[in-house]
Amino acid sequence: LEPGKPLPEIPEDATAAVTAQINRRRGDALKERQALADAFVAGIRKGSQLAEHWLVMNGCSLLWNYHIPLFQSGTGEEVYAALEVAHDALKNIPDADAEVVVRSGQALVIALMRREETGEGTLQADGSASSERPLARAVTVAESVCMRASPMAKKQVLRLLMDAKQKLGQSLTPFGDDAESKIISLLRINQLSNDGTDARLQEVSTLLKDVPLNAELYAEAAMESLRCGHAALALELGQKACESLAELKQSDIVLKDLWRWFALAKSVAGQGCQALIDPDNQEKGDQEELALQAVQLLTEASELGRASGQSHLVEVTSRHFWNAALPLMSTQPGRRLLCDPIERLLKS
C-alpha cells in the first residue's frame, strides 16, 4: 500500500483471513506514513532552528506533495500533527512562498474539520494538547492563510473558511477587502444559505465589474445564478466570461484549465438561454430564436470542452444541447438550422 494515499476499506463480505491481511497491510502503511511525516517534521524544525527558510519550505512542500491523494480524499487527519508544525513554521517566514502557505494551510483546515467530525482534539505545534475546538482552530488557520495569499490562490481556503464558520454557527460575511475575495466568499455563502439570494447575487454581479475579466469567477457566478433560477443573469455572466476567448484563440499557449472555464461558462449561458423560453407567454418565433441561441452556445461549449481535454464536459453539454434543440425539431426550417450545430457537436 502507498502510505501517502487513502488506505483501502475492508469489504463487507471479506473472510477472516482477508480481513486480517488487509489490517496487517494497513498497519504497516500507517507506520510508514508516520515515519515519513516524522522525517518531514524533523527537517522543518531543523530549518526553523537554523533560520534556513528554504529548508522549512522544502519540508512543507514535500509534506504536501507526498500526501496529495490523502488531502484530495477530504482527509489528512493522519498527518495532522505534522501539518500543525508546518503551519507554525511558515508563520515565522514573512516572505514564504504563497503557494506553500496556502497548500499547507488548506491541508491543515481539512484535517481539523475532519477531527471535529471524529471528536478528536487539537494539538500545539510542539505536540502538546490544546483546549481549542477543531472548528475554531480551522477558522483561525484559514483566516491567517487568507491574509497572506492572493484571492485566486486562496479560493479553496476561503470556501473552507465559510464552511467552518457555518458549522460553528457564526454569521457568514464576505472575507477580505478586495473584490475577488468578496466574490468568492459571497458565492460560497449563497451556496450554504437558504435565505433569499437575489441581493447577494446582484452584489456579486456588481463586484465583478470592479475586477479584471476573470473567466473562472464569471463562470462560477453564472453557475450559481443558474442554480438559483436566475436564467437571465446566468446568460449574461456566462457570455461575459468568454469575452476574451477570441483573443486567446490566436495564442499558441492556453492552459487547458482555462478552456474548461470557458466551456462551463458557455454551457451555463446556453442553459440560461434555454430556461428563458416561456411557451405560455412567448410567440413561437421568439421561442425558436432563444432555442437557436441556446443551441449555438452549447455547440461552442462542446468544442471548448474538447479543447480542455475533459470528455465529461462534452457529454454533459451534449445532453443540454438535445433539450435545447427539441423546440426546433418540429419544423423543417428548424431542423435545417440544426444541421450545422449537430455536425459540429458530433466532431466534439
Coordinates of N, CA, C and O in Angstrom, one line a residue, residues 181-293:
S181 N -11.9 38.4 -3.4 CA -12.2 37.7 -2.1 C -13.7 37.8 -1.7 O -14.3 36.8 -1.3
K182 N -14.3 38.9 -1.9 CA -15.7 39.1 -1.5 C -16.6 38.3 -2.5 O -17.5 37.7 -2.0
I183 N -16.2 38.2 -3.7 CA -17.0 37.4 -4.7 C -17.0 36.0 -4.3 O -18.0 35.3 -4.3
I184 N -15.8 35.4 -4.1 CA -15.6 34.0 -3.8 C -16.4 33.7 -2.5 O -17.1 32.7 -2.4
S185 N -16.3 34.6 -1.5 CA -17.0 34.4 -0.2 C -18.5 34.4 -0.4 O -19.2 33.6 0.1
L186 N -19.0 35.4 -1.2 CA -20.4 35.6 -1.4 C -21.0 34.4 -2.1 O -22.1 33.9 -1.7
L187 N -20.3 33.9 -3.1 CA -20.8 32.7 -3.8 C -20.9 31.5 -2.9 O -21.9 30.7 -3.0
R188 N -19.9 31.3 -2.0 CA -19.9 30.2 -1.1 C -21.0 30.4 -0.1 O -21.8 29.4 0.3
I189 N -21.2 31.6 0.4 CA -22.2 31.9 1.4 C -23.6 31.6 0.8 O -24.5 31.1 1.4
N190 N -23.7 32.0 -0.5 CA -25.0 31.8 -1.2 C -25.3 30.3 -1.3 O -26.5 29.9 -1.2
Q191 N -24.3 29.5 -1.5 CA -24.5 28.0 -1.6 C -24.9 27.4 -0.3 O -25.6 26.4 -0.2
L192 N -24.4 28.0 0.8 CA -24.6 27.5 2.1 C -25.9 28.0 2.8 O -26.4 27.4 3.7
S193 N -26.5 29.1 2.2 CA -27.6 29.7 2.9 C -28.9 29.3 2.2 O -29.0 28.9 1.0
N194 N -30.0 29.3 3.0 CA -31.3 29.0 2.5 C -32.2 30.2 2.4 O -33.4 30.1 2.1
D195 N -31.6 31.4 2.6 CA -32.4 32.6 2.6 C -32.5 33.2 1.1 O -32.0 32.6 0.2
G196 N -33.1 34.3 1.0 CA -33.2 34.9 -0.4 C -31.8 35.2 -1.0 O -30.9 35.6 -0.3
T197 N -31.7 35.0 -2.3 CA -30.4 35.1 -2.9 C -30.3 36.2 -3.9 O -29.2 36.5 -4.4
D198 N -31.4 36.9 -4.2 CA -31.3 37.9 -5.2 C -30.3 39.0 -4.9 O -29.5 39.4 -5.8
A199 N -30.4 39.6 -3.7 CA -29.5 40.7 -3.4 C -28.0 40.3 -3.4 O -27.2 41.0 -3.8
R200 N -27.8 39.0 -2.9 CA -26.4 38.6 -2.8 C -25.8 38.4 -4.2 O -24.7 38.7 -4.5
L201 N -26.6 37.8 -5.1 CA -26.1 37.6 -6.5 C -26.0 38.9 -7.2 O -25.1 39.1 -8.0
Q202 N -26.8 39.9 -7.0 CA -26.7 41.2 -7.6 C -25.4 41.9 -7.1 O -24.7 42.6 -7.8
E203 N -25.1 41.7 -5.8 CA -23.8 42.2 -5.3 C -22.6 41.6 -5.9 O -21.7 42.3 -6.3
V204 N -22.7 40.3 -6.2 CA -21.6 39.6 -6.9 C -21.5 40.2 -8.3 O -20.4 40.5 -8.8
S205 N -22.6 40.4 -9.0 CA -22.6 40.9 -10.3 C -22.0 42.3 -10.4 O -21.2 42.7 -11.3
T206 N -22.3 43.1 -9.3 CA -21.7 44.5 -9.3 C -20.2 44.4 -9.0 O -19.4 45.2 -9.6
L207 N -19.8 43.5 -8.1 CA -18.4 43.4 -7.7 C -17.6 43.0 -8.9 O -16.4 43.3 -9.1
L208 N -18.1 42.1 -9.8 CA -17.4 41.6 -10.9 C -17.0 42.7 -11.9 O -16.0 42.6 -12.6
K209 N -17.7 43.8 -11.9 CA -17.4 44.9 -12.7 C -16.2 45.7 -12.3 O -15.6 46.4 -13.0
D210 N -15.8 45.4 -11.0 CA -14.6 46.1 -10.4 C -13.3 45.3 -10.5 O -12.3 45.8 -10.0
V211 N -13.4 44.2 -11.1 CA -12.1 43.3 -11.2 C -11.8 43.1 -12.7 O -12.7 43.1 -13.6
P212 N -10.5 42.8 -13.0 CA -10.2 42.5 -14.4 C -11.0 41.2 -14.8 O -11.3 40.3 -14.0
L213 N -11.3 41.1 -16.1 CA -12.1 40.0 -16.6 C -11.4 38.7 -16.2 O -10.3 38.4 -16.5
N214 N -12.2 37.9 -15.4 CA -11.7 36.6 -14.9 C -12.7 35.5 -15.3 O -13.8 35.5 -14.7
A215 N -12.3 34.7 -16.2 CA -13.3 33.6 -16.7 C -13.8 32.7 -15.6 O -14.9 32.3 -15.6
E216 N -12.9 32.4 -14.7 CA -13.3 31.5 -13.6 C -14.3 32.1 -12.7 O -15.3 31.4 -12.4
L217 N -14.1 33.3 -12.3 CA -15.1 34.0 -11.4 C -16.4 34.2 -12.1 O -17.5 33.9 -11.5
Y218 N -16.4 34.6 -13.3 CA -17.6 34.8 -14.1 C -18.4 33.5 -14.3 O -19.6 33.4 -14.1
A219 N -17.6 32.4 -14.6 CA -18.3 31.1 -14.8 C -18.9 30.6 -13.5 O -20.0 30.1 -13.5
E220 N -18.2 30.8 -12.4 CA -18.8 30.3 -11.1 C -20.0 31.1 -10.7 O -21.0 30.6 -10.2
A221 N -19.9 32.5 -11.0 CA -21.1 33.3 -10.7 C -22.3 32.9 -11.6 O -23.4 32.9 -11.1
A222 N -22.0 32.6 -12.8 CA -23.0 32.2 -13.7 C -23.7 30.9 -13.3 O -24.9 30.7 -13.3
M223 N -22.8 29.9 -12.9 CA -23.4 28.6 -12.4 C -24.3 28.8 -11.2 O -25.3 28.2 -11.1
E224 N -23.8 29.7 -10.3 CA -24.6 29.9 -9.1 C -25.9 30.6 -9.4 O -27.0 30.3 -8.8
S225 N -25.9 31.5 -10.3 CA -27.1 32.2 -10.8 C -28.1 31.2 -11.4 O -29.3 31.3 -11.1
L226 N -27.6 30.3 -12.2 CA -28.5 29.3 -12.8 C -29.0 28.4 -11.8 O -30.2 28.1 -11.8
R227 N -28.2 28.0 -10.8 CA -28.7 27.1 -9.8 C -29.9 27.8 -9.0 O -30.8 27.1 -8.5
C228 N -29.8 29.1 -8.8 CA -30.8 29.8 -8.1 C -32.0 30.3 -8.9 O -32.9 31.0 -8.4
G229 N -32.0 29.9 -10.2 CA -33.1 30.2 -11.0 C -33.1 31.5 -11.7 O -34.1 32.0 -12.3
H230 N -31.9 32.2 -11.7 CA -31.8 33.5 -12.4 C -31.2 33.3 -13.8 O -30.0 33.5 -14.0
A231 N -32.0 32.8 -14.7 CA -31.6 32.5 -16.0 C -30.9 33.6 -16.8 O -29.9 33.5 -17.5
A232 N -31.6 34.8 -16.7 CA -31.1 35.9 -17.5 C -29.7 36.3 -17.0 O -28.8 36.7 -17.8
L233 N -29.5 36.3 -15.7 CA -28.2 36.7 -15.1 C -27.1 35.6 -15.5 O -26.0 35.9 -15.8
A234 N -27.5 34.4 -15.5 CA -26.6 33.3 -15.8 C -26.2 33.4 -17.3 O -25.0 33.2 -17.6
L235 N -27.1 33.8 -18.2 CA -26.8 34.0 -19.6 C -25.8 35.2 -19.7 O -24.8 35.1 -20.4
E236 N -26.1 36.3 -19.0 CA -25.3 37.5 -19.1 C -23.8 37.2 -18.6 O -22.9 37.5 -19.3
L237 N -23.7 36.6 -17.4 CA -22.4 36.3 -16.9 C -21.6 35.3 -17.6 O -20.4 35.3 -17.8
G238 N -22.3 34.2 -18.1 CA -21.7 33.2 -18.9 C -21.1 33.8 -20.2 O -20.0 33.4 -20.6
Q239 N -21.8 34.7 -20.9 CA -21.3 35.3 -22.1 C -20.1 36.2 -21.8 O -19.2 36.3 -22.5
K240 N -20.3 36.9 -20.7 CA -19.2 37.9 -20.3 C -17.9 37.1 -20.0 O -16.8 37.6 -20.3
A241 N -18.0 35.9 -19.4 CA -16.8 35.1 -19.1 C -16.0 34.8 -20.3 O -14.8 34.7 -20.2
C242 N -16.6 34.8 -21.5 CA -15.9 34.4 -22.7 C -15.6 35.5 -23.6 O -15.2 35.3 -24.8
E243 N -15.6 36.7 -23.1 CA -15.3 37.9 -23.9 C -13.8 37.9 -24.4 O -13.6 38.4 -25.5
S244 N -12.9 37.3 -23.7 CA -11.5 37.3 -24.1 C -11.2 36.1 -24.9 O -10.0 35.9 -25.3
L245 N -12.2 35.3 -25.2 CA -12.0 34.0 -25.9 C -11.4 34.2 -27.3 O -10.5 33.5 -27.8
A246 N -12.0 35.2 -28.1 CA -11.5 35.4 -29.4 C -10.0 35.7 -29.5 O -9.3 35.2 -30.3
E247 N -9.6 36.6 -28.5 CA -8.2 37.0 -28.5 C -7.3 35.8 -28.1 O -6.2 35.6 -28.7
L248 N -7.8 35.0 -27.2 CA -6.9 33.8 -26.7 C -6.8 32.8 -27.8 O -5.8 32.0 -27.8
K249 N -7.8 32.7 -28.6 CA -7.8 31.6 -29.7 C -6.6 31.9 -30.6 O -6.2 31.0 -31.3
Q250 N -6.1 33.1 -30.7 CA -5.0 33.4 -31.5 C -3.7 33.1 -30.9 O -2.6 33.1 -31.5
S251 N -3.7 32.7 -29.6 CA -2.5 32.4 -28.9 C -2.2 30.9 -29.1 O -3.1 30.0 -29.2
D252 N -0.9 30.6 -29.1 CA -0.5 29.2 -29.2 C -0.5 28.4 -27.9 O -0.5 27.2 -27.9
I253 N -0.5 29.2 -26.8 CA -0.4 28.6 -25.5 C -1.6 29.0 -24.6 O -1.7 30.2 -24.2
V254 N -2.5 28.2 -24.4 CA -3.6 28.4 -23.5 C -3.8 27.2 -22.5 O -3.9 26.1 -23.0
L255 N -3.8 27.5 -21.3 CA -3.9 26.4 -20.3 C -5.2 25.7 -20.5 O -6.3 26.3 -20.7
K256 N -5.2 24.4 -20.4 CA -6.4 23.6 -20.6 C -7.4 23.9 -19.5 O -8.7 23.8 -19.8
D257 N -7.0 24.3 -18.3 CA -7.9 24.6 -17.2 C -8.7 25.9 -17.6 O -9.9 26.0 -17.2
L258 N -8.1 26.8 -18.4 CA -8.8 28.0 -18.8 C -9.9 27.6 -19.9 O -11.0 28.1 -19.8
W259 N -9.6 26.7 -20.8 CA -10.6 26.2 -21.7 C -11.7 25.6 -20.9 O -12.9 25.7 -21.4
R260 N -11.4 24.9 -19.8 CA -12.5 24.3 -19.0 C -13.5 25.3 -18.5 O -14.7 25.1 -18.6
W261 N -13.0 26.5 -18.0 CA -13.8 27.5 -17.5 C -14.6 28.1 -18.6 O -15.8 28.5 -18.4
F262 N -14.0 28.3 -19.8 CA -14.8 28.8 -20.9 C -15.9 27.9 -21.3 O -17.0 28.3 -21.6
A263 N -15.6 26.6 -21.3 CA -16.6 25.6 -21.7 C -17.8 25.6 -20.7 O -18.9 25.6 -21.1
L264 N -17.5 25.7 -19.4 CA -18.5 25.7 -18.4 C -19.3 27.0 -18.5 O -20.6 27.0 -18.4
A265 N -18.7 28.1 -18.8 CA -19.4 29.4 -18.9 C -20.3 29.4 -20.1 O -21.5 29.8 -20.0
K266 N -19.9 28.9 -21.3 CA -20.7 28.8 -22.4 C -21.9 27.8 -22.2 O -23.0 28.1 -22.6
S267 N -21.6 26.7 -21.5 CA -22.7 25.8 -21.3 C -23.7 26.4 -20.4 O -24.9 26.2 -20.6
V268 N -23.3 27.1 -19.3 CA -24.3 27.7 -18.4 C -25.1 28.8 -19.2 O -26.3 29.0 -19.0
A269 N -24.4 29.6 -20.0 CA -25.1 30.6 -20.8 C -26.1 29.9 -21.7 O -27.3 30.4 -21.8
G270 N -25.8 28.8 -22.3 CA -26.8 28.1 -23.1 C -27.9 27.6 -22.3 O -29.1 27.7 -22.8
Q271 N -27.7 27.0 -21.1 CA -28.8 26.6 -20.3 C -29.6 27.7 -19.8 O -30.9 27.6 -19.7
G272 N -29.0 28.9 -19.5 CA -29.7 30.0 -19.1 C -30.6 30.5 -20.2 O -31.8 30.9 -20.0
C273 N -30.1 30.5 -21.4 CA -30.9 31.0 -22.6 C -32.1 30.0 -22.8 O -33.2 30.5 -23.0
Q274 N -31.9 28.7 -22.7 CA -32.9 27.8 -22.8 C -34.0 28.0 -21.7 O -35.2 27.8 -22.0
A275 N -33.6 28.3 -20.5 CA -34.5 28.5 -19.4 C -35.4 29.7 -19.6 O -36.4 29.9 -18.9
L276 N -35.0 30.6 -20.5 CA -35.8 31.8 -20.7 C -36.9 31.6 -21.6 O -37.8 32.4 -21.8
I277 N -37.0 30.4 -22.2 CA -38.1 30.1 -23.1 C -39.4 29.9 -22.3 O -39.4 29.1 -21.3
D278 N -40.4 30.6 -22.7 CA -41.7 30.5 -21.9 C -42.8 30.3 -22.9 O -43.4 31.3 -23.5
P279 N -43.2 29.0 -23.1 CA -44.2 28.7 -24.1 C -45.6 29.4 -23.9 O -46.3 29.7 -24.8
D280 N -45.9 29.7 -22.6 CA -47.2 30.3 -22.3 C -47.3 31.8 -22.6 O -48.3 32.3 -22.7
N281 N -46.1 32.4 -22.6 CA -46.1 33.9 -22.7 C -45.3 34.4 -23.9 O -45.1 35.6 -24.0
Q282 N -44.7 33.6 -24.7 CA -43.9 34.0 -25.9 C -44.5 33.5 -27.2 O -45.0 32.4 -27.2
E283 N -44.3 34.3 -28.2 CA -44.6 33.8 -29.6 C -43.7 32.7 -30.0 O -42.6 32.6 -29.5
K284 N -44.2 31.8 -30.9 CA -43.4 30.7 -31.3 C -42.0 31.1 -31.9 O -41.0 30.5 -31.7
G285 N -42.1 32.2 -32.6 CA -40.8 32.7 -33.3 C -39.8 33.1 -32.2 O -38.6 32.9 -32.4
D286 N -40.3 33.8 -31.1 CA -39.4 34.2 -30.1 C -38.8 33.0 -29.4 O -37.6 32.9 -29.0
Q287 N -39.6 31.9 -29.2 CA -39.1 30.7 -28.5 C -38.0 30.0 -29.4 O -37.0 29.6 -28.9
E288 N -38.3 30.0 -30.7 CA -37.3 29.4 -31.6 C -36.0 30.2 -31.7 O -34.9 29.6 -31.8
E289 N -36.1 31.5 -31.6 CA -34.9 32.3 -31.6 C -34.1 32.0 -30.4 O -32.9 31.9 -30.4
L290 N -34.7 31.9 -29.2 CA -34.0 31.6 -28.0 C -33.4 30.2 -28.0 O -32.3 30.0 -27.6
A291 N -34.2 29.3 -28.6 CA -33.7 27.9 -28.7 C -32.5 27.8 -29.6 O -31.5 27.1 -29.3
L292 N -32.5 28.6 -30.7 CA -31.4 28.6 -31.6 C -30.1 29.2 -31.0 O -29.0 28.7 -31.1
Q293 N -30.3 30.3 -30.2 CA -29.2 30.9 -29.5 C -28.6 29.9 -28.5 O -27.4 29.8 -28.3

